[in-house]
Coordinates of C-alpha atoms in Angstrom, one line a residue:
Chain A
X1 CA 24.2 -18.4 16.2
X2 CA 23.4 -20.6 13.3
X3 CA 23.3 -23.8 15.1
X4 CA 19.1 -25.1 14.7
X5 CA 19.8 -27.7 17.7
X6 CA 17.3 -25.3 20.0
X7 CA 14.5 -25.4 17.3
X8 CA 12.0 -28.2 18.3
X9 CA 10.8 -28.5 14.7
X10 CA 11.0 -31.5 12.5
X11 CA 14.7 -33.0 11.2
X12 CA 15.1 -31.5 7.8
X13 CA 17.8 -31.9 5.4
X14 CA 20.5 -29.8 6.5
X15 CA 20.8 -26.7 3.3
X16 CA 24.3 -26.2 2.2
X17 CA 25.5 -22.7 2.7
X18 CA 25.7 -21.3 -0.4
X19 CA 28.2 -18.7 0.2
X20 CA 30.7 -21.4 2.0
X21 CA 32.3 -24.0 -0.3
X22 CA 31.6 -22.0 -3.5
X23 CA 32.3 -18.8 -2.9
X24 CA 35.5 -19.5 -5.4
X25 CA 33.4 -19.8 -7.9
X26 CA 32.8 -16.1 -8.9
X27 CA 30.5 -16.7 -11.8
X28 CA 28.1 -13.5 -10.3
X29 CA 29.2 -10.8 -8.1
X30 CA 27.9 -12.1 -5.2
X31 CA 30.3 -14.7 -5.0
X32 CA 33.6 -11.9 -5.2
X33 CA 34.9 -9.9 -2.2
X34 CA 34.0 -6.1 -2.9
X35 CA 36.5 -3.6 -3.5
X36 CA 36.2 -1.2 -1.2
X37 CA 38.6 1.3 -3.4
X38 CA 36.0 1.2 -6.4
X39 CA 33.4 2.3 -3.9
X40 CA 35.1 4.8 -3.1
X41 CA 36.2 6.1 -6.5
X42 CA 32.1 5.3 -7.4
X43 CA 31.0 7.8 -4.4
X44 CA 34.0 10.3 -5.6
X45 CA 33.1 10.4 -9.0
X46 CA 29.4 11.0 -8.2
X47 CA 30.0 13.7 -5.6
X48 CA 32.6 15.5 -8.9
X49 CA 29.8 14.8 -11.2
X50 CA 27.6 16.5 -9.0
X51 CA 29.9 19.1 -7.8
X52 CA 31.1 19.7 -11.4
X53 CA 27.3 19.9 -12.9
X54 CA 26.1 22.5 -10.0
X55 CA 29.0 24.8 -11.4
X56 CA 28.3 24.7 -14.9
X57 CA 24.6 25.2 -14.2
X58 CA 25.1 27.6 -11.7
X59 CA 21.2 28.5 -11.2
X60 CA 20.0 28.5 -7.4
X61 CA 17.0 27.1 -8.3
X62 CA 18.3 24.4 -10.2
X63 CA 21.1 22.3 -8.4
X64 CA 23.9 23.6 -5.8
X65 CA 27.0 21.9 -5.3
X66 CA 28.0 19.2 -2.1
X67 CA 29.3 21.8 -0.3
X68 CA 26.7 24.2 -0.5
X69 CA 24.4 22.5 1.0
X70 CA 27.0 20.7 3.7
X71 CA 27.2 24.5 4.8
X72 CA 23.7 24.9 4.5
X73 CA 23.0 22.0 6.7
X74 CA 25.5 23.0 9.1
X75 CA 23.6 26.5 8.9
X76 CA 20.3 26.0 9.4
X77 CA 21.5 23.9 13.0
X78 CA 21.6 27.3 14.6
X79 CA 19.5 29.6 12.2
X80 CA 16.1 29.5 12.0
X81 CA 14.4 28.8 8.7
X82 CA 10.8 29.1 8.3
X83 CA 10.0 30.2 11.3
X84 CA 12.7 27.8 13.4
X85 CA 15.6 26.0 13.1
X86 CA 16.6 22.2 11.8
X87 CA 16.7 20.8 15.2
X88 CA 13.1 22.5 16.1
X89 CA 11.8 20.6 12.4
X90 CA 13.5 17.2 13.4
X91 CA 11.4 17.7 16.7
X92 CA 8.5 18.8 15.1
X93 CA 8.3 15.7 12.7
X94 CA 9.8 13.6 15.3
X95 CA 6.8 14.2 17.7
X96 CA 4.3 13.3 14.4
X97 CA 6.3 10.3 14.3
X98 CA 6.3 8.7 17.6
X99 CA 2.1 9.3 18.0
X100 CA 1.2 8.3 14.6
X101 CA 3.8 4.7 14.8
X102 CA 2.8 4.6 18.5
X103 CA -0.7 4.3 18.5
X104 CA -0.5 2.1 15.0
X105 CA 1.4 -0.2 17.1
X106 CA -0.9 -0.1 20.5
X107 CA -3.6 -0.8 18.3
X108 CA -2.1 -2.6 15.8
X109 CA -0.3 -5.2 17.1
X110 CA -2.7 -6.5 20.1
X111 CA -5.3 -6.7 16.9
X112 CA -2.9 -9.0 14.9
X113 CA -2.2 -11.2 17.7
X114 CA -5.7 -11.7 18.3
X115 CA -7.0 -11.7 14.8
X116 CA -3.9 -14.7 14.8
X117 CA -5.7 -16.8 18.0
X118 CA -9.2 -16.3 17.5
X119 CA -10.1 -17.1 14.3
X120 CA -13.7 -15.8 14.7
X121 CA -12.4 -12.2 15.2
X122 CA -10.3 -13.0 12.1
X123 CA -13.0 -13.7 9.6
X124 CA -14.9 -10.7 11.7
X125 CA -12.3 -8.5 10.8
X126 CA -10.5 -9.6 8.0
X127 CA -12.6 -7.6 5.0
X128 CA -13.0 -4.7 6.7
X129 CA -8.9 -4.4 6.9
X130 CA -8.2 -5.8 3.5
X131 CA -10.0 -2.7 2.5
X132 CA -8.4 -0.5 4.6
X133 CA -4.8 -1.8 3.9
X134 CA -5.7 -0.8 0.1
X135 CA -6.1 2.7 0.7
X136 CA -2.9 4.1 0.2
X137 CA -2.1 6.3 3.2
X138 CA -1.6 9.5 1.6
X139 CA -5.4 9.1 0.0
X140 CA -6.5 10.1 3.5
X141 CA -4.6 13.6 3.0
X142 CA -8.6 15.0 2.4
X143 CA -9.9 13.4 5.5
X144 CA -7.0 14.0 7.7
X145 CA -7.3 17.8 6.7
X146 CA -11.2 17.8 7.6
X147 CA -11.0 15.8 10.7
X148 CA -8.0 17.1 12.7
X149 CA -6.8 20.2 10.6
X150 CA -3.2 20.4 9.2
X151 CA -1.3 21.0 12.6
X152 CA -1.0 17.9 14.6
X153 CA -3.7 15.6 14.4
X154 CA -3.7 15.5 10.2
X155 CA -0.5 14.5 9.8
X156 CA -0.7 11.7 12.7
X157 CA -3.6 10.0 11.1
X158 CA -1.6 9.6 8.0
X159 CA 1.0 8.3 9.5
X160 CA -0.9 6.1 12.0
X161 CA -2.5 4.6 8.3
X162 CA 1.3 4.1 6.8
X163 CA 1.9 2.0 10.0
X164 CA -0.6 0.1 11.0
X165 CA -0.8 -2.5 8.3
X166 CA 2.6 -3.6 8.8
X167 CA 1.8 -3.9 12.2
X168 CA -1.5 -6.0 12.2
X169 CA 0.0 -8.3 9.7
X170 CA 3.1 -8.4 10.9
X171 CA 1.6 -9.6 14.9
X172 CA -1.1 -11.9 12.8
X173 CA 1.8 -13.6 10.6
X174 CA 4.0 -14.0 14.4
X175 CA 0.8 -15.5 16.1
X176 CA -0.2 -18.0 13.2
X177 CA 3.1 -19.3 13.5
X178 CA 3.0 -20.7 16.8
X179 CA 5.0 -24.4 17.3
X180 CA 1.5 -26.6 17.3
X181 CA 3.6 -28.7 19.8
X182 CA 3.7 -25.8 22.1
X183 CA 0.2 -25.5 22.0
X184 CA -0.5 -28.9 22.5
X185 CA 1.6 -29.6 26.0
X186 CA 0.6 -25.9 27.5
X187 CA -3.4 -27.5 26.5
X188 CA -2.8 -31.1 28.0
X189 CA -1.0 -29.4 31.3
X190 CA -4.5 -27.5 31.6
X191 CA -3.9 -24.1 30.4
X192 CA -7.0 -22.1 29.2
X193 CA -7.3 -20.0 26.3
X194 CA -5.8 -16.6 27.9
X195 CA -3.1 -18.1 29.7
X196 CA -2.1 -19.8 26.7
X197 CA -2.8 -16.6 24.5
X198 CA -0.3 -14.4 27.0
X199 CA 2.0 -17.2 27.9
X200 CA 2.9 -19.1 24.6
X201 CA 1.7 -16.9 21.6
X202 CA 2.4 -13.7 22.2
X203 CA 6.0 -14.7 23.4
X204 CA 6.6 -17.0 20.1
X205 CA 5.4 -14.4 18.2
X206 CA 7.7 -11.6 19.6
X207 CA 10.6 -12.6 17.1
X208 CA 8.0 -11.7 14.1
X209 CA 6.3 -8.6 15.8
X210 CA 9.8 -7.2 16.3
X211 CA 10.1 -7.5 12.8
X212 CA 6.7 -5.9 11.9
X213 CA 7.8 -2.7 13.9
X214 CA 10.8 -2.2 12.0
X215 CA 9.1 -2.1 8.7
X216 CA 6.0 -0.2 10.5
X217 CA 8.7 2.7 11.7
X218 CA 9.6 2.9 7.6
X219 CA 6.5 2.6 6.1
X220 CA 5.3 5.5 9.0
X221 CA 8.5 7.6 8.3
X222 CA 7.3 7.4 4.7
X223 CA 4.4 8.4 5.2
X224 CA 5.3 11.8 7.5
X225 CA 7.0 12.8 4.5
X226 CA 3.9 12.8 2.5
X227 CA 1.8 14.3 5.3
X228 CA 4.0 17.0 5.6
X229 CA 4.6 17.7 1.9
X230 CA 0.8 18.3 2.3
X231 CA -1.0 18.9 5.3
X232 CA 2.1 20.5 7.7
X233 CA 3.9 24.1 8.5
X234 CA 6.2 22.9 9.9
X235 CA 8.6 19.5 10.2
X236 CA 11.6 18.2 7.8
X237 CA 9.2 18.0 4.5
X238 CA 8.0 21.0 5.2
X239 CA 11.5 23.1 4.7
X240 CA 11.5 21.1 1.7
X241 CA 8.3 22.8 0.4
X242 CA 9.0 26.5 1.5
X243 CA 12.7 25.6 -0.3
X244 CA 10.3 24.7 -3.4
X245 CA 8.2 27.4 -3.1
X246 CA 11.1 30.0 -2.7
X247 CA 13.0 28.3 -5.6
X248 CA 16.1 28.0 -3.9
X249 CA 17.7 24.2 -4.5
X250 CA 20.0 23.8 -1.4
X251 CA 17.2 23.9 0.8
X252 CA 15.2 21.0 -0.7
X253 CA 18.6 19.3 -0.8
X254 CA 19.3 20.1 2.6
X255 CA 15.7 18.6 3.8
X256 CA 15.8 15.7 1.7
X257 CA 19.4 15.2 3.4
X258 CA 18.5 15.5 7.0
X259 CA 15.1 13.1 5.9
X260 CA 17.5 10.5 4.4
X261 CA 19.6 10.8 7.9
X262 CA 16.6 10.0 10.3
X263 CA 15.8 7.8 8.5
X264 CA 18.4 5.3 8.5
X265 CA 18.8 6.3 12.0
X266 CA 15.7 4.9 12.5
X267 CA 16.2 1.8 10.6
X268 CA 19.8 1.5 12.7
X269 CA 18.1 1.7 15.9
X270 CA 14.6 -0.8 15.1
X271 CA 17.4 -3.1 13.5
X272 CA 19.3 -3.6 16.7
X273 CA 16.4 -3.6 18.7
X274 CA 15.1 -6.4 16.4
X275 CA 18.5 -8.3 16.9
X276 CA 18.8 -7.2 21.1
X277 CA 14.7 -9.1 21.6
X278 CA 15.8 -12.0 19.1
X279 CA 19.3 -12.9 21.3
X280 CA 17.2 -12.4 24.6
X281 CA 14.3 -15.6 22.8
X282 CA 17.4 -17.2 22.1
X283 CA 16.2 -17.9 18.6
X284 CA 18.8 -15.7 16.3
X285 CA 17.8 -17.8 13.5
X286 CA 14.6 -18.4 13.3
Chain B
X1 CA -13.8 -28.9 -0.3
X2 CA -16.2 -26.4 2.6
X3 CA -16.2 -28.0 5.7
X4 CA -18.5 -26.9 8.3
X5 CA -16.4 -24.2 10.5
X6 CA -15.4 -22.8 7.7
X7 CA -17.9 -22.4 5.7
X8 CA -19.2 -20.5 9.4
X9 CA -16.0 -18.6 9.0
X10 CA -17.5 -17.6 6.1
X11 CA -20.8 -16.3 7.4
X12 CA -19.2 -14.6 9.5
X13 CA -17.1 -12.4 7.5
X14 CA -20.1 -11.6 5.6
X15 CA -22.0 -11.0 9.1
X16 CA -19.7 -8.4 9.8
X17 CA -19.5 -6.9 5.7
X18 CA -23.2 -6.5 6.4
X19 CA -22.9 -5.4 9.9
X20 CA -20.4 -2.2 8.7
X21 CA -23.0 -1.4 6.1
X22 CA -25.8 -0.8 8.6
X23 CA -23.5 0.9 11.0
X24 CA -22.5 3.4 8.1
X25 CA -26.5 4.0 7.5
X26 CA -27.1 4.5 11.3
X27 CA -24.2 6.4 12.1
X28 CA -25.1 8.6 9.7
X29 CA -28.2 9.0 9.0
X30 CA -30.9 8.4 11.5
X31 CA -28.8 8.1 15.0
X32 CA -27.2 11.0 13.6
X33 CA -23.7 10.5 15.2
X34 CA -21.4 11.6 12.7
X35 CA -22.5 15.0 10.9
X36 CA -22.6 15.2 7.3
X37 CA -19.8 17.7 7.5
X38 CA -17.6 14.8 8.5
X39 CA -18.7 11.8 6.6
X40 CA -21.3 11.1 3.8
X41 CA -23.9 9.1 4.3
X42 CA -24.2 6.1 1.8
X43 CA -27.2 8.0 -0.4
X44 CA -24.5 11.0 -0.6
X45 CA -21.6 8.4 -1.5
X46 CA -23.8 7.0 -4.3
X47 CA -25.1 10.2 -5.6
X48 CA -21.1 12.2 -5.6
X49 CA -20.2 8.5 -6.9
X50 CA -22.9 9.5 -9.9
X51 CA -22.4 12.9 -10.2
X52 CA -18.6 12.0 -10.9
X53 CA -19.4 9.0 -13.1
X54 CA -21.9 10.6 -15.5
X55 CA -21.3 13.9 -15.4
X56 CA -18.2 16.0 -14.2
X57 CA -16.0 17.1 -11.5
X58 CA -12.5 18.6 -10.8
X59 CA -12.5 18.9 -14.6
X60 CA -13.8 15.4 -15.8
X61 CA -15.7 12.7 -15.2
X62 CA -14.2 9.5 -13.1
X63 CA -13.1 7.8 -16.7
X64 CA -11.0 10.9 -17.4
X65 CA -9.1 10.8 -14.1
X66 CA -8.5 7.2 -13.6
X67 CA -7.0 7.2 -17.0
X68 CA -4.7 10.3 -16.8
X69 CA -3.2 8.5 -13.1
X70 CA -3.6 4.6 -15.0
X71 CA -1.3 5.8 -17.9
X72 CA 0.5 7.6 -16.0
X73 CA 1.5 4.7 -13.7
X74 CA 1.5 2.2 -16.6
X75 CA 4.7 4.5 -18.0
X76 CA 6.1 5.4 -14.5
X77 CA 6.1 1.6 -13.6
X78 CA 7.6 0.6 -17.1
X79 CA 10.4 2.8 -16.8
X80 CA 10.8 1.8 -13.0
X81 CA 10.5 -1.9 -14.5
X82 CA 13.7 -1.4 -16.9
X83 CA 15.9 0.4 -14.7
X84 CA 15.3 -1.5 -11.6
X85 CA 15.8 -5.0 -13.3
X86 CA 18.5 -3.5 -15.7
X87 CA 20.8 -2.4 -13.0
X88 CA 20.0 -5.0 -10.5
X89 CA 20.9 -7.6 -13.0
X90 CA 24.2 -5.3 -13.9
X91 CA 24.9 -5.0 -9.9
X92 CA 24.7 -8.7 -9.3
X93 CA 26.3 -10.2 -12.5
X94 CA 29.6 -7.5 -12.5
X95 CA 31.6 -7.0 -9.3
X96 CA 32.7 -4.2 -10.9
X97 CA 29.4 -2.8 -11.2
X98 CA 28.4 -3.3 -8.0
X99 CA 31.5 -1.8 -6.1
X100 CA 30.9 1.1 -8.3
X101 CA 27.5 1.6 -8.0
X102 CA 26.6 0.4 -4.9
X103 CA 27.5 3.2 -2.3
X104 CA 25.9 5.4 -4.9
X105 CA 22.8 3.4 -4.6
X106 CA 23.2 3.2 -0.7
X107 CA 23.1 7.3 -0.8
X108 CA 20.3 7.7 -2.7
X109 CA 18.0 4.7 -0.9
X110 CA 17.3 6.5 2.4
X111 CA 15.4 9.0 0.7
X112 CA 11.9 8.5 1.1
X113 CA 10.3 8.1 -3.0
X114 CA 7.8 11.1 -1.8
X115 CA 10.5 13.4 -0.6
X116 CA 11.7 13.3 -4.2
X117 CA 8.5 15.2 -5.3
X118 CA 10.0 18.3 -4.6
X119 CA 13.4 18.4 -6.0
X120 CA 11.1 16.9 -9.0
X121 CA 8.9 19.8 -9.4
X122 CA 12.0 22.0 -9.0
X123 CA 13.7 20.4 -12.4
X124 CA 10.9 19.2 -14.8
X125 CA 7.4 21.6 -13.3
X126 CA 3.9 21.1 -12.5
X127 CA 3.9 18.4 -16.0
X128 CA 4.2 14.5 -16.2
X129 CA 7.5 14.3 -16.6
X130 CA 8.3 15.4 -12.9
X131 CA 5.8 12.2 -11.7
X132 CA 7.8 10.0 -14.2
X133 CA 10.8 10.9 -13.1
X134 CA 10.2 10.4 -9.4
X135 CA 8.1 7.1 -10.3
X136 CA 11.2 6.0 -12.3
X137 CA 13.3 6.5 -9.2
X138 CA 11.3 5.8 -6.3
X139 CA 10.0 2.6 -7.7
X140 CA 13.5 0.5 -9.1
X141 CA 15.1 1.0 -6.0
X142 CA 13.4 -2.1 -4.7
X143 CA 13.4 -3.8 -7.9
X144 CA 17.4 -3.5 -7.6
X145 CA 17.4 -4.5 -4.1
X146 CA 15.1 -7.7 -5.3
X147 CA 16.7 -8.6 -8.2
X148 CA 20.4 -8.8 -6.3
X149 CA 18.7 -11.1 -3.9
X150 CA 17.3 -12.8 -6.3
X151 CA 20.2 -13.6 -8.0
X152 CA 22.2 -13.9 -5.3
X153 CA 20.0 -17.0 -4.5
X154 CA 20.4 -18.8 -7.1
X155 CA 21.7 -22.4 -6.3
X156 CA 25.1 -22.4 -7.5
X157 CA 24.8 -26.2 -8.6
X158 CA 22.3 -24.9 -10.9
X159 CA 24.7 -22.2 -12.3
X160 CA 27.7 -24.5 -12.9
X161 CA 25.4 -27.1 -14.5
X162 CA 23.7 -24.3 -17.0
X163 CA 28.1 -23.0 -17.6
X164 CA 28.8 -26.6 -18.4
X165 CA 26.6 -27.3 -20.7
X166 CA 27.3 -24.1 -22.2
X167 CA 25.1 -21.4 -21.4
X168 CA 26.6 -18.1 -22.3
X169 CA 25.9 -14.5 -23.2
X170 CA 22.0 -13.8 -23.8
X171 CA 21.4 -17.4 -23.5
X172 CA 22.6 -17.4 -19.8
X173 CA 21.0 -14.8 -18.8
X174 CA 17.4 -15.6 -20.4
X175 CA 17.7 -19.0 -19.5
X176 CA 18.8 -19.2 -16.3
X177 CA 19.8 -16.3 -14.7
X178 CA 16.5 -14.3 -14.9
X179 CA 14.0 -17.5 -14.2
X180 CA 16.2 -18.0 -10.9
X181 CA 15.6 -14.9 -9.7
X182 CA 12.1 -14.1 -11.4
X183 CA 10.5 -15.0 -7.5
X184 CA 12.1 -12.8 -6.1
X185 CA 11.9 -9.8 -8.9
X186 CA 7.9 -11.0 -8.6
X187 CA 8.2 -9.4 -5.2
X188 CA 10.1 -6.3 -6.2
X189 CA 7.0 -5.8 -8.8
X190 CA 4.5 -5.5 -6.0
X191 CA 6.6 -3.1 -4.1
X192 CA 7.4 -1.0 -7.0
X193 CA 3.5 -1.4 -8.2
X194 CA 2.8 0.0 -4.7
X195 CA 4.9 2.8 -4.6
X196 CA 4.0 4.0 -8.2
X197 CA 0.2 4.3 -6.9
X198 CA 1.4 6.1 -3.8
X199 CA 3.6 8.5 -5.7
X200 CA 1.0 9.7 -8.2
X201 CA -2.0 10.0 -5.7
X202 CA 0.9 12.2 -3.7
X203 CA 2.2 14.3 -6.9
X204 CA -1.1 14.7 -8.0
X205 CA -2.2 15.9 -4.4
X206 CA 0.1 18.3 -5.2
X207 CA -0.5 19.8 -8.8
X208 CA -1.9 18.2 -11.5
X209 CA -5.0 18.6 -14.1
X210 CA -6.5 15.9 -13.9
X211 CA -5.9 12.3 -12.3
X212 CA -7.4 10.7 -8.9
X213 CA -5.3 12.5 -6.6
X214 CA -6.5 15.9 -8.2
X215 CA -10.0 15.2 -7.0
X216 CA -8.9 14.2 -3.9
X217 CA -7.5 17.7 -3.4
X218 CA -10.9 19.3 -5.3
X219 CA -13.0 17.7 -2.8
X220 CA -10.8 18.6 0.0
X221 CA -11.0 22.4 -0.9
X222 CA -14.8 22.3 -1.4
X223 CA -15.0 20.3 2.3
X224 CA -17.2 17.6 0.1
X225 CA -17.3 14.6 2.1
X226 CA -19.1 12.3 -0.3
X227 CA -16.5 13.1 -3.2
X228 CA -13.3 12.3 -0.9
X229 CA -15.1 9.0 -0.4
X230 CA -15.3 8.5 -3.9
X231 CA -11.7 9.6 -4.4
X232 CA -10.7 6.6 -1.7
X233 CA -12.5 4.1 -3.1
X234 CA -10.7 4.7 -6.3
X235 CA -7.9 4.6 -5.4
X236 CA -7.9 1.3 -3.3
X237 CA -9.3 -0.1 -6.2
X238 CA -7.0 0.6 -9.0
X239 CA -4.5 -0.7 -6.2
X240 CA -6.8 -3.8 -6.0
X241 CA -7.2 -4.6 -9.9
X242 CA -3.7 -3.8 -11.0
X243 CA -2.2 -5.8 -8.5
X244 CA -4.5 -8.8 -9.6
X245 CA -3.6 -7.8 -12.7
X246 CA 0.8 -8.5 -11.9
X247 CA -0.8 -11.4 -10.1
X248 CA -2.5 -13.0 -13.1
X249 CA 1.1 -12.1 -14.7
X250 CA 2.9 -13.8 -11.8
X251 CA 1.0 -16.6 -12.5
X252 CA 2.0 -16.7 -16.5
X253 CA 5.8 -16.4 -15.6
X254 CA 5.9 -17.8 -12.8
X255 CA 4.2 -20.9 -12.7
X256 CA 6.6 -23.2 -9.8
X257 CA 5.5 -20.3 -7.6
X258 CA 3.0 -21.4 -5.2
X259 CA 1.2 -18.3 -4.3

């Protein structure tokens, strides 16, 4: 895994693992072993807290207690809640997900690629994203709403905005980094421009565009929570606005659990993916 | 030192500047493609761009409601600042610390910062401190996340060296712990810069007096095009200056940094 043998770049001076031969050391945390029991009595002590401050408050609009909102959770599975259940908001928000981070990433990342190889398209393009990648993406909330209303459409254009930087720069960063060797022996054995662009670049830059989609997926999950705090009736932010609305605690908590949950799923499942294309290059260092 | 392509580079991106400028004027105005309804034209941009400048809208004039979000950020980003470095620096200097804390953190980091507005308005109300208290939140976790790397980087020649020669206490951490991992705590900064913004256009989308975000929401209710414009444009550029502005900063405390 670690060994740099495969990588044709230039000899360096091999860096000492820091973790290695001083791990004995201990003079910051790092360097110790973690105690799994203190985590545990951390997590225990902030579930009691928790538990322990939801009784004393005991105001439904206030704070409810762990297992409150466990059987909440476990509740709203099977019974519907603003018009549907959990599962039929996970699917709701799920389906704003995968348009808004898809289409970020069909257009997104071919655009990186090429603003990375053609460096007239770059200069072409360059301002005109700068200035898009500082609008944040929930300033488009107005636009979103005027252009394709608050059911579908709204809330994928946000989302599509949250995404697509990463992307672009992610594919641009991955195509700018191509081995200049590379480029040279695929140009002497004759290769033209679009060969070369297909054939070398695009497949040295997969390591870094895997990358880019991971961070893409959060930045768009991000950003579906904002569009549907805003512009939605229906999806996983949504509950957590009617629970606002109706003053009642356990379901904010129980949205903001089931959000937390996809999301790491999501990070899970982009990380291995990440880690399946890098052992199939056959670079897992890089 | 200009050499020809890329001073052509050059031309080029200011080709295409100028060439979005004119498409905006045809597109909207003589070819007629996109309505009014939909997008302002740039003599609409300028005159909502004046009309909120000089005079008033959503309950103030632009000054008003850039400082109202500004301030707000400048307190929600401080706060962020102190918690985020505090307890990163706590996490990564005591195991104890970290063992203890860092499952708790690992619950809470999932959460997306915007999916705290709503337990927020639940506790503190429509008022500032539910925007500082989710800016507080949102924007340390990764300041924590970059200061533990950051230290955890540190070369540990460096750190014996700095122990040997007797750097303890306050010393050790002013002198050599925070300077080792000021790089990465630089890139923490931006991240929790960003979020800040993002947070207060989103809580004020969602109730507030005054601020950017509330004429974002004004000029979505009155469908007024040339004002959301306006609205966008100030908010990429307060993104803009105030993250020239922790770049200018970078550069003071961080001058080995090649950036």
């Amino acid at each position: 895994m670690k060994s740099n043998a495969a990588s044709p770049r230039v000899a360096q001076p091999v860096p000492r693992d820091p973790h290695k031969p001083r791990k004995a050391v201990g003079m910051i945390a790092a360097d110790r072993p973690p105690r799994r029991w203190i985590g545990a009595l951390g997590v225990a002590s902030f579930v009691l807290v928790w538990h322990l401050l939801a009784l004393r408050i005991d105001s439904a609009s206030t704070l409810a207690t762990p297992v409150a909102v466990l059987l909440a959770f476990v509740s709203m599975l099977h019974e519907p809640f603003a018009g549907s259940t959990l599962g039929f908001h996970l699917l709701a928000s799920l389906r704003r997900f995968g348009s808004g981070f898809g289409l970020a990433v069909l257009l997104g990342i071919p655009l990186g690629v090429a603003m990375g190889w053609f460096r007239t398209l770059d200069a072409a393009v360059k301002p005109a994203f700068d200035l898009l990648r500082f609008i944040a993406p929930i300033a488009w909330v107005p636009f979103a709403v005027l252009w394709f209303g608050t059911g579908f459409g709204g809330p994928v254009l946000i989302i599509f905005t949250g995404a697509f930087p990463a992307c672009v720069i992610g594919a641009y960063g991955g195509a700018k980094l191509v081995d200049g060797r590379l480029l040279e022996a695929a140009r002497m054995l004759g290769a033209r421009s679009g060969r070369i662009l297909l054939e070398v670049v695009v497949p040295s830059a997969m390591p870094a565009i895997v990358a880019a989609l991971r961070v893409a997926a959060g930045n768009a999950w991000q950003s579906l929570v904002g569009a549907e705090l805003i512009v939605a009736t229906s999806g996983l932010a949504y509950i957590m606005v009617r629970g606002q609305m109706n003053r009642t605690i356990v379901i904010v908590l129980v949205g903001m659990l089931a959000i937390g949950l996809v999301g790491l799923v999501l990070e899970w499942l982009f990380r291995h993916f990440e880690r399946y294309v890098k052992r199939r290059l056959g670079s897992a260092a890089a | 030192m200009t050499s020809a392509p890329a001073f052509r580079l050059r031309l080029i991106s200011l080709a295409s500047c100028a060439l979005l400028l004119v498409l905006w004027w045809v597109a909207t105005g003589p070819a007629g493609w996109v309505e009014a309804t939909r997008f302002p034209d740039p003599a609409t941009f300028l005159e909502s761009l004046k009309q909120i400048a000089l005079g008033n809208y959503a309950g103030g004039d632009l000054a008003k409601h850039v400082m109202t979000s500004s301030w707000l950020v400048a307190r929600g980003f401080a706060l962020a600042v102190v918690i985020g470095i505090g307890l990163g620096l706590a996490m990564s200097l005591s195991a104890f610390c970290r063992d203890f804390l860092g499952p708790i953190f690992n619950f809470v980091r999932p959460v997306p910062p915007l999916a705290w507005i709503p337990l927020a308005l639940l506790w503190f109300g429509l008022g500032d401190a539910s925007k500082l208290f989710v800016m507080a939140l949102a924007a340390s976790i990764p300041l924590v996340i970059n200061t533990m790397t950051g230290v955890e980087q540190i070369d540990r020649t460096l750190l014996e060296a700095a122990r040997v020669s007797g750097a303890r206490g306050f010393n050790w951490l002013r002198h050599v712990i925070l300077p080792g991992a000021l790089p990465h705590i630089m890139i923490g900064l931006r991240l929790s810069l960003q979020t800040s913004w993002t947070v207060i256009v989103a809580a004020e989308l969602l109730g507030a007096i005054w601020g950017v975000g509330k004429v974002l929401t004004a000029a979505k209710d009155d469908v007024y095009p040339g004002m959301i414009v306006v609205g966008m444009a100030t908010v990429a550029v307060l993104g803009i200056v105030s993250s020239l502005l922790l770049g200018l900063a970078e550069r003071r405390m961080v001058p080995w940094s090649k950036r």
